Short mmCIF file of C-alpha atoms in Angstrom, two decimals:
data_model
loop_
_atom_site.label_atom_id
_atom_site.label_comp_id
_atom_site.label_asym_id
_atom_site.label_seq_id
_atom_site.Cartn_x
_atom_site.Cartn_y
_atom_site.Cartn_z
CA MET A 5 43.66 -15.60 3.23
CA ASP A 6 44.26 -19.28 3.23
CA ASN A 7 43.89 -20.43 6.75
CA SER A 8 41.86 -23.58 6.69
CA GLU A 9 42.07 -26.61 4.53
CA HIS A 10 41.20 -30.21 4.15
CA GLU A 11 44.00 -32.47 3.25
CA ALA A 12 43.80 -35.70 1.34
CA THR A 13 47.05 -37.18 2.56
CA GLY A 14 49.78 -38.17 0.15
CA ILE A 15 52.10 -41.18 0.09
CA GLU A 16 51.24 -42.38 3.54
CA GLU A 17 47.60 -42.42 2.55
CA VAL A 18 48.26 -45.10 -0.03
CA ASN A 19 48.91 -47.38 2.90
CA ILE A 20 46.06 -45.87 4.74
CA GLU A 21 43.77 -46.46 1.84
CA GLU A 22 44.86 -50.07 1.61
CA LYS A 23 44.35 -50.61 5.30
CA ALA A 24 41.42 -48.27 5.56
CA VAL A 25 39.01 -51.01 6.36
CA ASP A 26 41.13 -52.08 9.29
CA ILE A 27 42.29 -48.74 10.57
CA PHE A 28 39.26 -46.50 9.90
CA PRO A 29 36.40 -48.93 9.49
CA VAL A 30 33.53 -46.66 10.35
CA THR A 31 34.54 -44.09 12.90
CA ASP A 32 36.25 -40.73 12.63
CA PRO A 33 38.60 -39.43 15.29
CA LYS A 34 36.75 -38.78 18.48
CA ILE A 35 35.09 -35.37 18.41
CA PRO A 36 36.33 -33.29 21.35
CA LEU A 37 33.83 -32.22 23.98
CA TRP A 38 34.37 -28.52 23.28
CA ILE A 39 33.48 -29.06 19.62
CA LYS A 40 30.31 -30.86 20.65
CA VAL A 41 29.47 -27.91 22.89
CA PHE A 42 30.32 -25.55 20.03
CA VAL A 43 27.99 -27.44 17.67
CA ILE A 44 25.21 -27.36 20.25
CA ILE A 45 25.68 -23.59 20.64
CA ILE A 46 25.64 -23.01 16.87
CA VAL A 47 22.52 -25.15 16.46
CA ALA A 48 20.87 -23.32 19.36
CA VAL A 49 21.78 -19.94 17.88
CA MET A 50 20.46 -21.02 14.48
CA THR A 51 17.23 -22.17 16.11
CA PHE A 52 16.96 -18.88 17.98
CA SER A 53 17.54 -16.96 14.74
CA LEU A 54 14.89 -18.96 12.92
CA ILE A 55 12.40 -18.48 15.75
CA SER A 56 13.25 -14.77 15.93
CA SER A 57 13.01 -14.23 12.18
CA PRO A 58 9.23 -14.00 11.58
CA LYS A 59 8.91 -10.62 13.33
CA PRO A 60 11.78 -8.93 11.49
CA LEU A 61 10.54 -10.52 8.28
CA LYS A 62 7.06 -9.14 8.92
CA ALA A 63 8.57 -5.70 9.55
CA ALA A 64 10.73 -5.96 6.44
CA PHE A 65 7.80 -6.90 4.23
CA ALA A 66 5.71 -4.09 5.78
CA PHE A 67 8.55 -1.68 5.06
CA GLU A 68 8.74 -2.77 1.43
CA ASN A 69 4.94 -2.50 1.14
CA GLY A 70 5.18 1.00 2.59
CA ILE A 71 7.78 2.03 0.05
CA ARG A 72 5.66 0.60 -2.77
CA ALA A 73 2.59 2.46 -1.44
CA GLU A 74 4.63 5.68 -1.38
CA ARG A 75 5.62 5.17 -5.01
CA GLN A 76 1.91 4.78 -5.81
CA HIS A 77 1.16 7.99 -3.85
CA LYS A 78 -0.86 6.00 -1.29
CA TYR A 79 0.35 7.61 1.90
CA ILE A 80 -2.39 6.27 4.19
CA THR A 81 -1.41 2.72 3.23
CA ALA A 82 2.26 3.67 3.59
CA ALA A 83 1.66 5.10 7.07
CA ASN A 84 -0.19 1.94 8.15
CA GLU A 85 2.68 -0.22 6.91
CA TYR A 86 5.32 1.93 8.62
CA LYS A 87 3.32 1.72 11.86
CA LYS A 88 3.80 -2.05 11.73
CA VAL A 89 7.55 -1.49 11.33
CA VAL A 90 7.90 0.77 14.38
CA ASP A 91 5.71 -1.55 16.44
CA ILE A 92 8.31 -4.26 15.88
CA PHE A 93 11.43 -2.06 15.82
CA PRO A 94 10.65 0.92 18.08
CA ASN A 95 14.23 2.18 17.82
CA SER A 96 14.29 2.30 14.04
CA VAL A 97 15.10 5.84 12.91
CA VAL A 98 14.27 4.90 9.32
CA GLY A 99 10.90 3.44 10.35
CA TRP A 100 9.86 6.50 12.37
CA GLY A 101 11.26 8.82 9.70
CA LYS A 102 9.21 7.16 6.98
CA LEU A 103 6.13 7.16 9.23
CA TYR A 104 6.66 10.87 9.89
CA ILE A 105 6.79 11.67 6.17
CA ALA A 106 3.70 9.54 5.39
CA CYS A 107 1.67 11.09 8.24
CA PHE A 108 2.82 14.55 7.22
CA LYS A 109 1.64 13.97 3.66
CA ASN A 110 -1.71 12.76 5.03
CA LYS A 111 -2.07 15.92 7.13
CA GLN A 112 -2.06 13.71 10.23
CA TYR A 113 0.05 16.26 12.00
CA ASP A 114 -0.36 14.89 15.53
CA ALA A 115 0.82 11.46 14.45
CA ALA A 116 3.62 13.09 12.46
CA ASP A 117 4.74 15.10 15.50
CA LEU A 118 4.75 11.95 17.62
CA ALA A 119 6.86 10.12 15.03
CA TYR A 120 9.28 13.02 14.79
CA SER A 121 9.65 13.24 18.56
CA LYS A 122 10.95 9.66 18.57
CA ILE A 123 13.86 10.49 16.28
CA ALA A 124 14.49 14.23 16.64
CA ASP A 125 17.68 13.71 18.64
CA LYS A 126 18.87 10.78 16.52
CA LEU A 127 18.71 12.38 13.07
CA LYS A 128 21.99 13.12 11.39
CA PRO A 129 22.34 16.55 9.75
CA TYR A 130 22.67 15.13 6.24
CA GLY A 131 22.06 11.88 4.42
CA GLY A 132 19.51 9.07 4.44
CA ILE A 133 16.19 9.65 6.13
CA SER A 134 17.21 13.15 7.25
CA ASP A 135 17.40 14.24 3.62
CA GLU A 136 14.08 12.54 2.82
CA ILE A 137 12.40 14.38 5.68
CA GLN A 138 13.98 17.65 4.61
CA ILE A 139 12.70 17.22 1.06
CA ALA A 140 9.19 16.27 2.27
CA VAL A 141 8.76 19.28 4.54
CA VAL A 142 10.95 21.89 2.86
CA TYR A 143 8.06 23.96 1.50
CA TYR A 144 6.24 23.86 4.80
CA ASP A 145 8.76 26.06 6.60
CA SER A 146 7.06 29.30 7.44
CA LYS A 147 8.26 32.48 9.09
CA GLN A 148 7.76 32.97 12.80
CA GLU A 149 5.78 36.20 12.30
CA ILE A 150 3.07 34.64 10.12
CA ASN A 151 2.88 31.69 12.51
CA VAL A 152 2.15 34.08 15.39
CA ILE A 153 -0.48 35.90 13.35
CA THR A 154 -2.29 32.75 12.19
CA SER A 155 -2.23 31.22 15.65
CA ALA A 156 -4.28 34.22 16.82
CA MET A 157 -6.91 33.67 14.09
CA SER A 158 -9.50 32.07 16.37
CA ARG A 159 -8.98 34.57 19.16
CA ILE A 160 -9.41 37.85 17.31
CA LYS A 161 -12.17 39.34 15.16
CA PRO A 162 -12.10 38.22 11.49
CA VAL A 163 -11.68 41.85 10.38
CA ASP A 164 -8.72 42.38 12.70
CA PHE A 165 -7.18 39.16 11.50
CA LEU A 166 -7.53 40.28 7.88
CA GLU A 167 -5.88 43.59 8.75
CA LYS A 168 -2.91 41.91 10.39
CA VAL A 169 -2.42 39.43 7.56
CA SER A 170 -2.82 42.09 4.89
CA ASP A 171 -0.15 44.17 6.60
CA TYR A 172 2.15 41.16 6.67
CA VAL A 173 1.53 40.40 2.98
CA ARG A 174 2.25 44.01 2.02
CA ARG A 175 5.66 43.64 3.64
CA ASN A 176 6.22 40.06 2.43
CA PRO A 177 4.44 39.70 -0.93
CA ASP A 178 6.48 36.62 -1.89
CA ASP A 179 5.68 34.66 1.26
CA TYR A 180 3.28 31.94 0.11
CA TRP A 181 2.16 31.19 3.66
CA GLY A 182 1.28 34.86 3.99
CA GLN A 183 -0.82 34.66 0.82
CA TYR A 184 -2.44 31.46 2.08
CA SER A 185 -3.32 33.10 5.40
CA LEU A 186 -4.71 36.08 3.53
CA GLY A 187 -6.93 33.69 1.59
CA ALA A 188 -8.11 32.15 4.86
CA ALA A 189 -8.87 35.62 6.25
CA TYR A 190 -11.00 36.48 3.21
CA LEU A 191 -12.69 33.07 3.26
CA ASN A 192 -13.58 33.68 6.89
CA LEU A 193 -15.27 36.90 5.88
CA GLU A 194 -16.99 35.18 2.95
CA GLN A 195 -15.13 37.42 0.48
CA TYR A 196 -14.61 34.57 -1.93
CA ASP A 197 -13.22 36.43 -4.95
CA GLU A 198 -10.48 37.99 -2.84
CA ALA A 199 -9.81 34.61 -1.20
CA LYS A 200 -9.48 33.03 -4.65
CA ILE A 201 -6.89 35.62 -5.72
CA ALA A 202 -4.86 35.11 -2.55
CA TYR A 203 -4.88 31.33 -2.91
CA LEU A 204 -3.94 31.56 -6.59
CA ASN A 205 -1.04 33.80 -5.59
CA ALA A 206 0.05 31.26 -2.99
CA ILE A 207 -0.08 28.45 -5.58
CA LYS A 208 1.83 30.59 -8.08
CA LEU A 209 4.57 31.12 -5.50
CA CYS A 210 4.61 27.47 -4.40
CA PRO A 211 2.54 24.92 -6.34
CA TYR A 212 3.67 21.95 -4.22
CA ILE A 213 1.56 22.42 -1.10
CA ASP A 214 -1.69 20.44 -1.02
CA ASP A 215 -3.32 22.78 1.50
CA PHE A 216 -3.27 25.64 -1.02
CA HIS A 217 -5.07 23.59 -3.67
CA MET A 218 -7.64 22.28 -1.19
CA ALA A 219 -8.33 25.77 0.16
CA LEU A 220 -8.76 27.01 -3.40
CA ALA A 221 -11.13 24.10 -4.13
CA THR A 222 -13.23 25.07 -1.11
CA THR A 223 -13.31 28.66 -2.38
CA TYR A 224 -14.31 27.53 -5.86
CA ASN A 225 -17.17 25.56 -4.26
CA GLN A 226 -18.41 28.74 -2.60
CA LEU A 227 -18.18 30.57 -5.93
CA GLY A 228 -20.09 27.79 -7.69
CA GLU A 229 -17.11 26.97 -9.91
CA TYR A 230 -17.39 23.27 -9.34
CA GLY A 231 -15.36 22.11 -12.32
CA LYS A 232 -12.38 24.11 -11.09
CA ALA A 233 -12.90 22.77 -7.57
CA ILE A 234 -12.80 19.19 -8.85
CA ASN A 235 -9.69 20.01 -10.84
CA GLU A 236 -7.90 21.32 -7.72
CA CYS A 237 -8.91 18.20 -5.77
CA ASN A 238 -7.56 16.02 -8.55
CA ILE A 239 -4.23 17.87 -8.49
CA VAL A 240 -3.92 16.92 -4.82
CA LEU A 241 -5.14 13.36 -5.34
CA GLU A 242 -2.52 12.81 -8.03
CA LYS A 243 0.11 13.41 -5.36
CA ASN A 244 -1.66 11.47 -2.63
CA CYS A 245 -4.53 9.35 -3.86
CA GLU A 246 -5.56 8.46 -0.30
CA LEU A 247 -5.87 11.94 1.18
CA PRO A 248 -9.15 12.01 3.16
CA ASP A 249 -9.48 15.82 3.15
CA ALA A 250 -9.28 15.96 -0.65
CA TYR A 251 -12.05 13.34 -0.91
CA SER A 252 -14.12 15.26 1.64
CA ILE A 253 -13.88 18.45 -0.42
CA LEU A 254 -14.68 16.48 -3.56
CA ALA A 255 -17.75 15.03 -1.82
CA GLU A 256 -18.78 18.53 -0.82
CA THR A 257 -18.44 19.67 -4.44
CA TYR A 258 -20.71 16.85 -5.59
CA LEU A 259 -23.20 17.64 -2.84
CA MET A 260 -23.33 21.22 -4.03
CA GLN A 261 -23.92 19.94 -7.55
CA HIS A 262 -26.68 17.68 -6.16
CA LYS A 263 -24.80 14.65 -7.42
CA TYR A 264 -25.55 12.74 -4.26
CA ASP A 265 -24.45 9.30 -5.40
CA LYS A 266 -21.03 10.62 -6.44
CA ALA A 267 -20.85 12.58 -3.20
CA LEU A 268 -21.51 9.39 -1.24
CA GLN A 269 -18.81 7.58 -3.16
CA SER A 270 -16.19 10.26 -2.42
CA ALA A 271 -17.30 10.61 1.20
CA LYS A 272 -17.01 6.85 1.68
CA GLN A 273 -13.46 6.96 0.32
CA ALA A 274 -12.54 9.77 2.72
CA PHE A 275 -13.99 7.78 5.62
CA GLU A 276 -12.30 4.58 4.50
CA PHE A 277 -8.89 6.23 4.62
CA ASP A 278 -9.39 7.92 7.99
CA ASN A 279 -12.45 7.04 10.05
CA GLY A 280 -11.29 9.35 12.84
CA ASN A 281 -11.23 12.41 10.61
CA SER A 282 -14.12 14.70 11.59
CA ASN A 283 -14.39 16.20 8.08
CA ALA A 284 -14.65 12.71 6.59
CA VAL A 285 -17.24 11.56 9.14
CA GLY A 286 -19.23 14.79 8.80
CA ILE A 287 -19.42 14.78 5.01
CA LEU A 288 -20.28 11.07 4.97
CA THR A 289 -23.15 11.77 7.37
CA VAL A 290 -24.45 14.47 5.04
CA ALA A 291 -24.01 12.20 2.01
CA TYR A 292 -26.03 9.48 3.78
CA TYR A 293 -28.71 12.05 4.57
CA TYR A 294 -29.09 13.13 0.95
CA ASN A 295 -29.09 9.51 -0.20
CA ASN A 296 -31.85 8.70 2.34
CA MET A 297 -29.72 6.18 4.20
CA THR A 298 -31.04 6.96 7.67
CA ASP A 299 -29.54 4.06 9.64
CA GLU A 300 -26.05 4.67 8.29
CA MET A 301 -26.49 8.40 8.84
CA ASN A 302 -27.39 7.93 12.52
CA GLU A 303 -24.40 5.67 12.98
CA THR A 304 -21.90 8.20 11.59
CA LEU A 305 -23.65 11.04 13.41
CA THR A 306 -23.10 9.21 16.69
CA LEU A 307 -19.46 8.69 15.74
CA LEU A 308 -19.07 12.38 14.89
CA LYS A 309 -20.46 13.36 18.29
CA LYS A 310 -17.60 11.44 19.89
CA ILE A 311 -14.95 12.96 17.62
CA ASP A 312 -15.93 16.63 17.29
CA GLN A 313 -18.83 18.07 19.33
CA GLU A 314 -18.87 21.49 17.65
CA TYR A 315 -18.87 20.09 14.13
CA TYR A 316 -21.49 17.54 15.19
CA TYR A 317 -24.06 20.22 15.88
CA GLY A 318 -23.43 21.85 12.49
CA ILE A 319 -23.97 18.55 10.70
CA LYS A 320 -26.96 17.70 12.90
CA ASP A 321 -28.64 20.88 11.71
CA ILE A 322 -28.26 19.70 8.10
CA THR A 323 -29.62 16.23 8.85
CA GLU A 324 -32.60 17.75 10.67
CA GLY A 325 -33.36 20.03 7.71
CA LYS A 326 -32.51 23.20 9.64
CA SER A 327 -29.68 24.04 7.25
CA THR A 328 -30.20 23.93 3.51
CA LEU A 329 -26.54 24.23 2.52
CA TYR A 330 -26.63 21.44 -0.07
CA ASP A 331 -30.31 21.55 -1.09
CA MET B 15 47.73 -5.67 6.19
CA ILE B 16 46.15 -7.48 9.12
CA PRO B 17 47.92 -10.78 9.86
CA GLY B 18 45.82 -13.83 8.94
CA PHE B 19 45.96 -15.31 12.42
CA ILE B 20 44.32 -12.20 13.89
CA ILE B 21 41.51 -12.50 11.37
CA SER B 22 41.23 -16.18 12.23
CA ILE B 23 40.98 -15.38 15.93
CA LEU B 24 38.34 -12.71 15.29
CA THR B 25 36.32 -15.06 13.13
CA PHE B 26 37.15 -18.38 14.79
CA PRO B 27 33.58 -19.76 14.66
CA GLY B 28 33.83 -19.69 10.86
CA VAL B 29 37.05 -21.71 10.89
CA ILE B 30 35.51 -24.34 13.13
CA VAL B 31 32.33 -24.60 11.04
CA HIS B 32 34.50 -24.83 7.91
CA GLU B 33 36.41 -27.82 9.29
CA LEU B 34 33.24 -29.40 10.63
CA ALA B 35 31.77 -29.10 7.15
CA HIS B 36 34.77 -30.94 5.65
CA GLN B 37 34.36 -33.61 8.31
CA LEU B 38 30.62 -33.83 7.69
CA PHE B 39 31.09 -34.32 3.95
CA CYS B 40 33.79 -36.93 4.61
CA ARG B 41 31.26 -38.80 6.66
CA LEU B 42 28.53 -38.37 4.02
CA CYS B 43 30.95 -39.70 1.37
CA LYS B 44 32.03 -42.47 3.73
CA ILE B 45 35.64 -41.28 3.66
CA ALA B 46 37.61 -41.98 6.81
CA VAL B 47 38.98 -38.96 8.61
CA ILE B 48 42.48 -39.30 10.00
CA GLU B 49 42.94 -36.09 11.89
CA VAL B 50 41.00 -32.90 12.48
CA CYS B 51 42.33 -29.60 13.75
CA TYR B 52 39.31 -27.40 14.29
CA PHE B 53 41.24 -24.32 15.21
CA ARG B 54 44.79 -23.30 15.97
CA LEU B 55 46.99 -20.22 15.89
CA GLY B 56 48.84 -21.03 12.72
CA ASN B 57 48.55 -21.39 9.00
CA PRO B 58 46.28 -23.02 8.15
CA ALA B 59 44.05 -22.16 11.10
CA GLY B 60 42.33 -25.52 10.77
CA TYR B 61 42.54 -28.64 8.67
CA VAL B 62 41.05 -32.09 8.11
CA ARG B 63 43.21 -35.02 7.01
CA HIS B 64 41.30 -37.86 5.45
CA GLU B 65 41.92 -40.87 3.33
CA ILE B 66 42.10 -40.39 -0.43
CA PRO B 67 38.60 -40.75 -1.84
CA ALA B 68 38.10 -43.36 -4.51
CA LYS B 69 36.12 -40.95 -6.69
CA ALA B 70 37.04 -37.42 -7.74
CA SER B 71 33.43 -36.36 -7.16
CA GLN B 72 33.82 -37.25 -3.49
CA ASN B 73 36.93 -35.12 -3.29
CA ILE B 74 35.13 -32.21 -4.94
CA LEU B 75 32.23 -32.55 -2.53
CA ILE B 76 34.50 -32.70 0.50
CA GLY B 77 36.45 -29.71 -0.83
CA ILE B 78 33.51 -27.46 -1.55
CA GLY B 79 31.27 -28.70 1.30
CA PRO B 80 32.14 -25.76 3.55
CA PHE B 81 31.05 -23.36 0.83
CA PHE B 82 27.47 -24.58 1.19
CA VAL B 83 27.47 -25.23 4.93
CA ASN B 84 29.12 -21.95 5.95
CA THR B 85 26.98 -19.95 3.52
CA VAL B 86 23.70 -21.44 4.73
CA VAL B 87 24.56 -21.43 8.44
CA GLY B 88 25.94 -17.88 8.28
CA ALA B 89 22.90 -16.55 6.41
CA LEU B 90 20.40 -18.26 8.70
CA ILE B 91 22.09 -17.08 11.88
CA CYS B 92 22.31 -13.54 10.61
CA MET B 93 18.82 -13.20 9.15
CA PRO B 94 17.00 -11.33 11.96
CA ALA B 95 20.04 -9.17 12.64
CA ALA B 96 20.50 -8.40 8.94
CA ILE B 97 16.98 -7.06 8.67
CA GLN B 98 17.21 -5.00 11.83
CA ILE B 99 20.64 -3.56 11.09
CA ILE B 100 20.64 -3.09 7.32
CA LYS B 101 17.01 -2.29 6.59
CA PHE B 102 16.07 -0.40 9.74
CA HIS B 103 19.47 0.95 10.82
CA ASP B 104 18.66 -0.19 14.34
CA TYR B 105 21.85 -1.01 16.21
CA SER B 106 20.35 -0.90 19.68
CA ASN B 107 20.11 -4.64 20.31
CA PRO B 108 23.52 -6.07 21.32
CA LEU B 109 22.26 -9.60 20.81
CA TYR B 110 21.61 -8.87 17.16
CA LEU B 111 25.07 -7.32 16.82
CA LEU B 112 26.45 -10.58 18.22
CA LEU B 113 24.41 -12.56 15.69
CA ALA B 114 25.75 -10.33 12.92
CA TRP B 115 29.34 -11.00 13.97
CA LEU B 116 28.71 -14.72 14.22
CA GLY B 117 26.90 -14.90 10.88
CA ILE B 118 29.53 -12.91 9.00
CA SER B 119 32.35 -14.85 10.68
CA ILE B 120 30.88 -18.11 9.52
CA ALA B 121 29.89 -16.96 6.03
CA MET B 122 33.27 -15.38 5.33
CA HIS B 123 34.95 -18.78 5.79
CA SER B 124 32.81 -20.31 3.05
CA PHE B 125 35.53 -20.25 0.42
CA PRO B 126 37.50 -23.48 0.09
CA SER B 127 41.20 -22.93 0.72
CA THR B 128 44.03 -23.39 -1.79
CA GLY B 129 44.79 -26.60 0.09
CA ASP B 130 41.30 -27.78 -0.81
CA ALA B 131 41.90 -26.73 -4.41
CA LYS B 132 45.19 -28.64 -4.62
CA SER B 133 43.54 -31.74 -3.25
CA ILE B 134 40.67 -31.50 -5.78
CA TRP B 135 43.13 -30.77 -8.60
CA ASN B 136 45.25 -33.84 -7.82
CA SER B 137 42.15 -35.94 -7.63
CA ILE B 138 40.55 -34.84 -10.92
CA TRP B 139 43.74 -35.11 -12.93
CA SER B 140 44.56 -38.63 -11.82
CA LYS B 141 44.38 -41.29 -14.50
CA GLU B 142 41.30 -42.98 -13.08
CA THR B 143 39.18 -39.86 -13.15
CA GLY B 144 36.61 -39.51 -15.93
CA VAL B 145 36.23 -36.62 -18.36
CA LEU B 146 33.05 -35.32 -16.74
CA ALA B 147 34.74 -34.90 -13.36
CA LYS B 148 37.59 -33.08 -15.08
CA ILE B 149 35.12 -30.74 -16.84
CA VAL B 150 33.26 -30.01 -13.62
CA GLY B 151 36.25 -29.95 -11.32
CA THR B 152 38.63 -27.73 -13.29
CA PRO B 153 36.52 -24.54 -13.17
CA VAL B 154 35.78 -25.26 -9.53
CA VAL B 155 39.50 -25.26 -8.80
CA GLY B 156 39.88 -22.10 -10.89
CA LEU B 157 37.14 -20.40 -8.90
CA ILE B 158 38.71 -21.45 -5.62
CA TYR B 159 42.01 -19.89 -6.66
CA ILE B 160 40.27 -16.70 -7.79
CA CYS B 161 38.57 -16.52 -4.40
CA ALA B 162 41.87 -17.17 -2.65
CA ILE B 163 43.49 -14.33 -4.60
CA GLY B 164 40.45 -12.16 -3.91
CA SER B 165 40.87 -12.78 -0.20
CA VAL B 166 43.90 -10.50 -0.34
CA VAL B 167 41.46 -7.68 -1.06
CA TRP B 168 38.95 -8.97 1.51
CA LEU B 169 36.77 -10.84 -0.96
CA ASP B 170 36.02 -13.41 1.74
CA LEU B 171 34.81 -10.71 4.11
CA ILE B 172 32.83 -9.04 1.33
CA TYR B 173 31.23 -12.39 0.48
CA GLY B 174 30.47 -13.06 4.15
CA ALA B 175 28.88 -9.67 4.66
CA ALA B 176 26.95 -9.95 1.39
CA VAL B 177 25.57 -13.38 2.23
CA ALA B 178 24.85 -12.71 5.88
CA MET B 179 23.70 -9.11 5.79
CA PHE B 180 22.54 -8.19 2.30
CA LEU B 181 21.15 -11.40 0.82
CA PRO B 182 18.12 -11.61 3.16
CA ASN B 183 17.29 -7.98 2.45
CA LEU B 184 17.71 -8.47 -1.27
CA LEU B 185 15.37 -11.47 -1.21
CA ILE B 186 12.78 -9.49 0.74
CA SER B 187 12.99 -6.63 -1.75
CA ILE B 188 12.43 -9.09 -4.58
CA PHE B 189 9.60 -11.06 -3.03
CA ALA B 190 7.77 -8.34 -1.07
#
């Protein structure tokens, strides 16, 4: 396409060049008014673009930081960066999609649900962020029946719950969520060996779900198999090195081993990544207690009271010496 | 094939900025301008007639001036829109869509025309022109012709979109 050109004129310009001083001493042809207006508009638009650019740039850098954090398996950092993106571009499907995945990986399910609700009707069936979301959550799909059973867990007797789950597992032995729920039912009844077998079955069927490893770590703690518990926590932390729940369980393992300084270190990490997480606040409180850090302990205890009343009383018992769980 | 004049109409801001850039570089080189057509429905869609520069370097500068001006202006105008549209797939803001059109329109008219190339060619191969100008100018003319040929397969549009929409995102990816 050759539709604009400058033209150094030919033969006539020889004369022009000779007389240039007389004919074109300093001035060009008069610039038309509409061109002046056009130039003003372009300059104004450029100025507007430059003034408008810092926010998109901030969002773009946050997005890149989020992606880098994801690559480093730091999903808390990634989620914080993606939050900056959606604050600036609230209609960004990619931003909300990425935030959803990061929150999901961090077990921040409420935040994940909120993020998903923003884009649920905008997602395309295939491609781009839809595929990423699909890959992130694919193993988390569970059957309706086991969902109904587990949702009743808190409302029915532990024995009845075990019966229902066992029945389901007999009919669906390859359902890893069934095995996981069976583990939870046994854990609830303090039948730790049976819980361990169920969780190991769940992991054998699907090794990708963090919850299975963390539940198994908790069971190992109850069985006094601390090395194995630490190993399970590390499996999870390799996939998400900022997961507060994994650090909380690790802190609990150290508390049970009476390694209070290590417990404090892990508990602090859990709290650092999510200071609104009741598990993180609770275990940090206990770690402060066993490290004789009374002021800090009272501070986190007060915080826990605001976050989770029921859990607060359990932790308070420990800090008042009424429970000897970690002694 | 879409007729050139339709493309010119759709991207008229780029044509005007292109001619303004020629005029600006004429002024910077102190070359008198005889006539300027900023935009018209014809081929070429715009042109600048100026006196013959005394130095080939001035002719090269005047010829390739729009390449720099249109590239920079197009990229700057498009920057916020490029981030919102390309990186975040957010097409909800009509103002940013307008900026994207304007930026691409301007950037896609960065290439000097074959008329510009002819003018530079005549200038560098005149007897008075030194060897250095010939060495620098010849590949420039070659590049201009390659771009002109490439325009048949929308190289100008590809360049405009790349500069306006993808360059800012590429730079962010590199420097973030």
